Structure formats: C-alpha cells, structure tokens
Short mmCIF file of C-alpha atoms in Angstrom, two decimals:
data_model
loop_
_atom_site.label_atom_id
_atom_site.label_comp_id
_atom_site.label_asym_id
_atom_site.label_seq_id
_atom_site.Cartn_x
_atom_site.Cartn_y
_atom_site.Cartn_z
CA MET A 1 -32.94 61.58 53.19
CA GLU A 2 -29.99 59.56 51.97
CA LEU A 3 -27.75 57.40 54.14
CA ARG A 4 -24.64 59.21 52.92
CA GLN A 5 -26.13 62.50 54.12
CA LEU A 6 -26.83 60.99 57.53
CA ARG A 7 -23.25 59.65 57.73
CA THR A 8 -21.97 63.13 56.93
CA PHE A 9 -24.34 64.63 59.51
CA GLU A 10 -22.97 62.20 62.14
CA ALA A 11 -19.37 63.01 61.18
CA VAL A 12 -19.91 66.75 61.64
CA ILE A 13 -21.43 66.08 65.07
CA ARG A 14 -18.44 63.94 66.12
CA HIS A 15 -15.72 66.20 64.78
CA ARG A 16 -17.33 69.60 65.43
CA THR A 17 -16.01 71.18 62.21
CA VAL A 18 -16.69 70.66 58.52
CA THR A 19 -12.95 70.40 57.82
CA ASP A 20 -12.31 67.65 60.38
CA ALA A 21 -15.44 65.77 59.27
CA ALA A 22 -14.22 65.98 55.66
CA ILE A 23 -10.83 64.53 56.64
CA ALA A 24 -12.51 61.65 58.50
CA LEU A 25 -14.79 60.90 55.53
CA ASP A 26 -12.06 61.44 52.89
CA LEU A 27 -14.20 64.11 51.22
CA ALA A 28 -13.67 67.73 50.23
CA PRO A 29 -15.02 70.23 52.81
CA SER A 30 -17.25 71.69 50.09
CA SER A 31 -18.85 68.26 49.59
CA VAL A 32 -19.56 67.96 53.33
CA SER A 33 -21.09 71.45 53.40
CA GLN A 34 -23.23 70.66 50.33
CA GLN A 35 -24.56 67.43 51.83
CA ILE A 36 -25.52 69.21 55.06
CA ARG A 37 -27.27 71.99 53.10
CA THR A 38 -29.14 69.42 51.00
CA LEU A 39 -30.24 67.56 54.12
CA GLU A 40 -31.43 70.81 55.72
CA ASP A 41 -33.30 71.78 52.54
CA THR A 42 -34.95 68.34 52.40
CA LEU A 43 -36.12 68.60 56.01
CA GLY A 44 -36.90 72.31 55.88
CA VAL A 45 -35.00 73.05 59.12
CA ALA A 46 -31.55 74.23 60.19
CA LEU A 47 -29.54 71.44 61.80
CA PHE A 48 -26.41 73.32 62.96
CA THR A 49 -25.31 76.69 64.24
CA ARG A 50 -21.70 77.86 64.54
CA GLY A 51 -20.60 78.17 68.17
CA PRO A 52 -17.32 78.89 69.99
CA ARG A 53 -16.40 75.18 69.88
CA GLY A 54 -17.45 74.60 66.29
CA MET A 55 -20.68 73.29 64.78
CA GLU A 56 -23.45 72.91 67.37
CA LEU A 57 -26.78 71.14 66.92
CA THR A 58 -30.03 73.07 66.81
CA ALA A 59 -33.10 71.65 68.54
CA ALA A 60 -34.11 70.04 65.24
CA GLY A 61 -30.59 68.67 64.80
CA LYS A 62 -30.74 67.04 68.22
CA ARG A 63 -34.02 65.36 67.30
CA LEU A 64 -32.55 64.09 64.03
CA HIS A 65 -29.44 62.79 65.79
CA GLY A 66 -31.22 59.89 67.48
CA TRP A 67 -32.99 58.94 64.24
CA ALA A 68 -29.77 59.13 62.22
CA ARG A 69 -27.90 56.89 64.64
CA ALA A 70 -30.70 54.29 64.62
CA LEU A 71 -31.10 54.34 60.83
CA LEU A 72 -27.37 54.00 60.17
CA GLN A 73 -27.04 51.14 62.65
CA GLN A 74 -30.02 49.35 61.09
CA ALA A 75 -28.56 49.83 57.61
CA GLU A 76 -25.22 48.39 58.70
CA GLN A 77 -26.93 45.46 60.43
CA ALA A 78 -29.00 44.75 57.31
CA VAL A 79 -25.94 44.70 55.06
CA ARG A 80 -24.04 42.34 57.35
CA ASP A 81 -27.05 40.06 57.75
CA VAL A 82 -27.61 39.81 53.99
CA ARG A 83 -23.92 39.10 53.43
CA ASP A 84 -23.80 36.71 56.41
CA GLU A 85 -20.84 38.67 57.80
CA ARG A 86 -19.59 38.87 61.36
CA ARG A 87 -19.71 42.32 62.92
CA PRO A 88 -16.17 43.51 63.71
CA LEU A 89 -15.13 45.33 66.83
CA ARG A 90 -14.83 49.01 65.86
CA LEU A 91 -11.92 50.49 67.77
CA GLY A 92 -11.08 54.18 67.66
CA ALA A 93 -7.64 55.50 68.58
CA LEU A 94 -5.78 58.77 68.77
CA GLU A 95 -3.44 59.12 65.82
CA THR A 96 -0.59 59.65 68.30
CA LEU A 97 -1.06 56.06 69.48
CA ALA A 98 -1.60 54.44 66.09
CA GLY A 99 2.02 53.58 65.35
CA VAL A 100 3.17 52.25 68.73
CA TYR A 101 0.45 51.20 71.14
CA VAL A 102 -2.38 50.18 68.81
CA PRO A 103 -0.35 47.33 67.22
CA GLN A 104 0.46 46.01 70.71
CA VAL A 105 -3.21 46.03 71.69
CA LEU A 106 -4.22 44.37 68.43
CA ALA A 107 -1.60 41.64 68.90
CA ARG A 108 -2.91 40.80 72.37
CA PHE A 109 -6.46 40.86 71.06
CA ALA A 110 -5.65 38.58 68.12
CA GLN A 111 -3.98 36.08 70.42
CA ARG A 112 -6.92 35.91 72.81
CA ARG A 113 -9.85 36.39 70.43
CA PRO A 114 -8.81 35.28 66.93
CA ASP A 115 -12.48 34.80 66.09
CA ILE A 116 -13.19 38.55 66.15
CA ASP A 117 -12.10 41.03 63.49
CA VAL A 118 -11.08 44.55 64.52
CA GLU A 119 -11.54 47.74 62.49
CA VAL A 120 -9.32 50.61 63.65
CA HIS A 121 -10.41 54.21 63.10
CA ALA A 122 -7.66 56.76 63.87
CA ASP A 123 -8.65 60.29 64.82
CA ARG A 124 -6.71 63.44 65.69
CA ALA A 125 -9.40 64.63 68.11
CA ARG A 126 -10.31 63.08 71.45
CA ASP A 127 -13.84 64.53 71.25
CA GLY A 128 -14.48 62.71 68.00
CA LEU A 129 -13.53 59.39 69.58
CA LEU A 130 -15.60 59.85 72.74
CA ASN A 131 -18.64 61.04 70.81
CA GLY A 132 -18.19 58.12 68.41
CA VAL A 133 -18.36 55.70 71.35
CA LEU A 134 -21.43 57.41 72.79
CA ASP A 135 -23.17 57.46 69.40
CA GLY A 136 -22.47 53.79 68.73
CA GLN A 137 -20.20 54.50 65.75
CA LEU A 138 -17.34 52.97 67.75
CA ASP A 139 -17.42 50.12 70.23
CA ALA A 140 -14.42 51.42 72.15
CA ALA A 141 -11.65 53.99 71.90
CA LEU A 142 -8.00 54.20 72.94
CA LEU A 143 -6.84 57.54 74.30
CA LEU A 144 -4.47 59.09 76.83
CA ASP A 145 -5.74 60.07 80.26
CA SER A 146 -4.87 59.95 83.96
CA GLY A 147 -6.58 59.83 87.34
CA ASP A 148 -9.59 57.91 88.58
CA ALA A 149 -12.19 59.14 86.09
CA ILE A 150 -12.46 59.81 82.37
CA GLY A 151 -11.14 63.34 81.88
CA GLY A 152 -8.80 63.22 84.88
CA LEU A 153 -6.08 64.61 82.62
CA GLY A 154 -8.02 67.86 82.37
CA PHE A 155 -10.43 67.54 79.43
CA ALA A 156 -14.22 67.67 79.70
CA ALA A 157 -15.70 64.20 79.24
CA PRO A 158 -19.09 64.13 77.47
CA ALA A 159 -22.10 63.15 79.54
CA GLY A 160 -23.02 59.52 79.06
CA PRO A 161 -22.58 55.97 80.40
CA LEU A 162 -18.85 55.70 79.67
CA THR A 163 -16.50 53.38 81.54
CA TYR A 164 -12.88 52.39 81.06
CA VAL A 165 -9.92 50.19 81.87
CA ASP A 166 -6.29 51.36 81.91
CA LEU A 167 -4.19 49.04 79.76
CA GLU A 168 -0.65 50.23 80.47
CA PRO A 169 1.40 53.30 81.39
CA VAL A 170 2.61 55.71 78.70
CA PRO A 171 5.87 57.32 79.93
CA LEU A 172 6.55 60.98 79.18
CA ALA A 173 9.87 62.80 78.76
CA LEU A 174 10.71 66.47 79.21
CA VAL A 175 13.39 67.12 76.59
CA ALA A 176 15.56 69.86 75.14
CA ALA A 177 18.58 70.26 72.88
CA PRO A 178 21.93 69.39 74.53
CA THR A 179 22.92 73.08 74.29
CA HIS A 180 19.93 74.27 76.31
CA PRO A 181 20.97 75.88 79.64
CA LEU A 182 18.67 73.55 81.62
CA ALA A 183 20.42 70.51 80.13
CA GLU A 184 23.44 71.19 82.35
CA ARG A 185 21.47 70.75 85.59
CA ASP A 186 20.96 67.33 87.14
CA ARG A 187 17.82 68.18 89.12
CA LEU A 188 15.03 70.58 88.28
CA GLY A 189 11.75 71.64 89.86
CA ALA A 190 8.66 73.11 88.25
CA ALA A 191 9.75 76.59 89.43
CA ASP A 192 12.92 76.30 87.35
CA LEU A 193 10.80 76.31 84.18
CA ALA A 194 9.32 79.76 84.80
CA GLY A 195 9.58 81.79 81.63
CA GLU A 196 10.98 78.91 79.55
CA ARG A 197 9.62 78.31 76.05
CA LEU A 198 7.44 75.17 76.28
CA LEU A 199 6.70 73.86 72.79
CA VAL A 200 3.07 72.75 72.52
CA ASN A 201 0.44 71.71 69.99
CA VAL A 202 -3.14 72.79 70.81
CA PRO A 203 -4.79 73.28 74.24
CA GLU A 204 -6.78 70.03 73.88
CA CYS A 205 -3.60 68.02 73.21
CA SER A 206 -2.86 65.36 75.86
CA PHE A 207 0.70 66.61 76.30
CA TRP A 208 -0.40 70.25 76.69
CA LEU A 209 -2.87 69.12 79.38
CA ALA A 210 -0.20 67.03 81.08
CA GLY A 211 2.12 70.04 81.07
CA ASP A 212 -0.55 72.16 82.72
CA ARG A 213 -0.87 69.61 85.52
CA ILE A 214 2.87 69.15 86.05
CA PHE A 215 4.35 72.61 85.41
CA GLY A 216 1.47 74.99 86.06
CA ALA A 217 1.50 78.38 84.39
CA GLY A 218 5.26 78.95 84.73
CA PRO A 219 6.55 78.06 81.25
CA ARG A 220 5.57 80.22 78.28
CA ARG A 221 3.55 78.13 75.80
CA VAL A 222 4.85 78.35 72.25
CA PRO A 223 2.53 76.73 69.65
CA ALA A 224 4.60 74.53 67.34
CA GLY A 225 2.40 71.73 65.99
CA GLY A 226 2.14 67.96 66.31
CA VAL A 227 4.58 65.61 67.98
CA SER A 228 7.01 65.45 65.06
CA VAL A 229 7.12 69.25 64.83
CA MET A 230 7.72 69.66 68.57
CA VAL A 231 10.57 67.14 68.36
CA ALA A 232 12.19 69.01 65.47
CA TRP A 233 11.86 72.41 67.14
CA ALA A 234 13.31 71.08 70.39
CA GLU A 235 16.27 69.58 68.50
CA HIS A 236 16.99 73.03 67.04
CA GLY A 237 17.05 74.66 70.45
CA LEU A 238 13.74 76.51 70.07
CA GLY A 239 12.42 75.42 73.45
CA ILE A 240 11.71 72.50 75.74
CA SER A 241 8.91 70.02 75.16
CA LEU A 242 6.92 67.39 77.05
CA LEU A 243 6.47 64.43 74.73
CA PRO A 244 5.71 60.70 74.81
CA ASP A 245 8.87 58.76 75.56
CA PHE A 246 8.47 56.60 72.45
CA ALA A 247 8.67 59.72 70.23
CA VAL A 248 12.07 60.82 71.55
CA THR A 249 13.89 57.60 72.53
CA ASP A 250 15.93 57.48 69.31
CA ARG A 251 16.81 61.17 69.54
CA ILE A 252 17.99 60.82 73.12
CA ARG A 253 20.04 57.78 72.16
CA SER A 254 21.65 59.67 69.25
CA GLY A 255 22.31 62.75 71.38
CA THR A 256 20.19 65.28 69.47
CA LEU A 257 17.91 65.61 72.51
CA VAL A 258 18.51 65.18 76.23
CA ARG A 259 16.10 64.30 78.99
CA LEU A 260 15.86 67.15 81.50
CA GLY A 261 16.22 66.45 85.21
CA LEU A 262 12.59 66.93 86.19
CA PRO A 263 10.69 63.66 86.81
CA VAL A 264 7.29 63.58 85.11
CA PRO A 265 4.47 61.11 85.82
CA ASP A 266 3.21 58.64 83.23
CA LEU A 267 -0.06 58.95 81.40
CA SER A 268 -2.36 55.95 81.01
CA LEU A 269 -3.34 54.16 77.82
CA ARG A 270 -7.08 54.06 78.48
CA LEU A 271 -9.69 51.93 76.72
CA VAL A 272 -13.13 53.58 76.91
CA TRP A 273 -16.52 52.12 76.02
CA ARG A 274 -20.23 52.45 76.82
CA GLU A 275 -21.03 50.64 80.04
CA ASP A 276 -24.55 49.80 78.87
CA HIS A 277 -23.12 48.07 75.77
CA GLU A 278 -21.63 45.40 78.00
CA GLN A 279 -25.07 43.80 77.73
CA VAL A 280 -24.23 42.82 74.16
CA PRO A 281 -23.34 39.10 74.33
CA GLY A 282 -19.60 38.66 74.80
CA MET A 283 -18.80 42.40 74.58
CA ARG A 284 -17.23 42.67 78.04
CA GLU A 285 -15.00 39.65 77.39
CA ILE A 286 -14.03 41.03 73.99
CA LEU A 287 -13.01 44.41 75.44
CA TYR A 288 -11.04 42.95 78.31
CA ALA A 289 -9.22 40.66 75.89
CA ALA A 290 -7.29 43.77 74.80
CA ALA A 291 -5.99 44.37 78.35
CA ARG A 292 -2.63 43.29 79.66
CA PRO A 293 -2.39 39.91 81.48
#
C-alpha cells in the first residue's frame, strides 16, 4: 500500500463520490478511480460499493479505514518531527463561508494565538467536513446550523463525539426582483408563499434546509445552483430566494433585489470539533480562541 492511495481512500470516504474526492485532491476522477482499484487489487478485497448516497464502505473497507487513518497520522507526525515543524490547526469550512466569515475568525485567532498556524480547507459538502473532523483529518470545521444540537438545521449528523460552539449569527434574507408581485407587500406570512418559485441549490444546502424549516412545503422548489446563481436568477425575476444576507447586501443597496416582508431567523456560524480531542494539550484553548469575546 502507498500513502497516496490511502489519502485517496480517505478522500472518497469523506466526500462520498469519486468526483468530489477528485476535486478535493486536485486530481482527475480517473486517477482517483485507478488508485482505488489498485489498492483493492493489492489487498485482494473490494473496499466500496455504490449506494443511494454515493460510495459506501464494505466490511473490509471499514476495517481498512481505522488503519488508514492511523498510518496517515503517523506519517504526518513523522514528517513534522523530522523537520522540527509545529503542527498547524487544520480548520475546515464551507465554501459559502470562505470569503466573509473565515477571514474574521482567522483574524480573531491570529490576535489571540499568534503562535499557532492555521491551515484552511474549504469544502462544498457539509458531510465531508464533519467526517474529516471525526476521522482526524481536520481539527475543527466551520459550518452553518441552528438549534441546540449539531444537525438542528435539519441534516443528519454523523455518529461520534462531536461538540460545538456558536461563534456568531449569520443573518438570512428572503429576496426577489423589485418587479415581483410580493415586493409590493409590506408584511408576508409563510402561507403567502404557497405556489411561489423558491430558487434553491441542492437538498443538503443550508439555505434549502432553512427554507424547509421556515416556509414548509408551500413554495415550489426550483433548482438553480449555488448562491451566485440564485442571486442572478432572482434579479431576473425567475423566483424568490432565501440567501445569506452578505450575498445580497450590495444588490439590495443598488435596487436590483428587494428584501421581502417576511422576517426570517438567523443561522449560526458553528465551530465543530471532536470532544475527545480536547485532551490534546492546549486544544480547547486554541479552539475557543476563535470565538467572539
């Protein structure tokens, strides 16, 4: 077995698909598939099956998973020890947060713990981040959530010793083009959205989940794409959209979008980590250094 094959094996586990693992590793999907096949041929067992949620581990794959995690961690530790390097804090974050909230967290962290380096790993998928934390590939992850438990927003949290702290609120805005009929009304209720075209990304998206909690099944979901695509479609009058406030502030100010008269609750910027990793010297203090005063 080669370490690069084990890294690829771990990436497929975290991201559930060969394509997403290839993006994370900056490889071609064919290269990821070839490495997995070579690893399976070397071991003489199948490591994955294709399930409804993507690539799923076989019994042999589950047994290899623990070994792969330990071997990769030992290899990383050996390299840093030989080079006499400090181990950085490995922070994962949703790509949605990378441009606005991650720099704020890093600035607070740098001010309070300038002795610790931080490596940021952006990911499109929440599952990849949470599994990365559980597997030890990440020390912590920034994501969007709500409620009193991980997954309160409506996603299934993986089983494991995860804990969290909420860093700050992330305001949402329900928006539409100024010409939209709902834009003329000062006050709206969830019932007023029945049958409206609600622009969405994918069911696992934080804003889709938030819309399910706030609006229920009334609006008709219209798949559009990521945040930038939903903004553009809303500007062209193709529907209404629930988006992070930071993504639409400039458009509202310029008048290409308007905020509809239905109050929506904030989401939380949530920092998640393994509770049992707080035993690592200084880890708890390091993680809380990223929190607000």
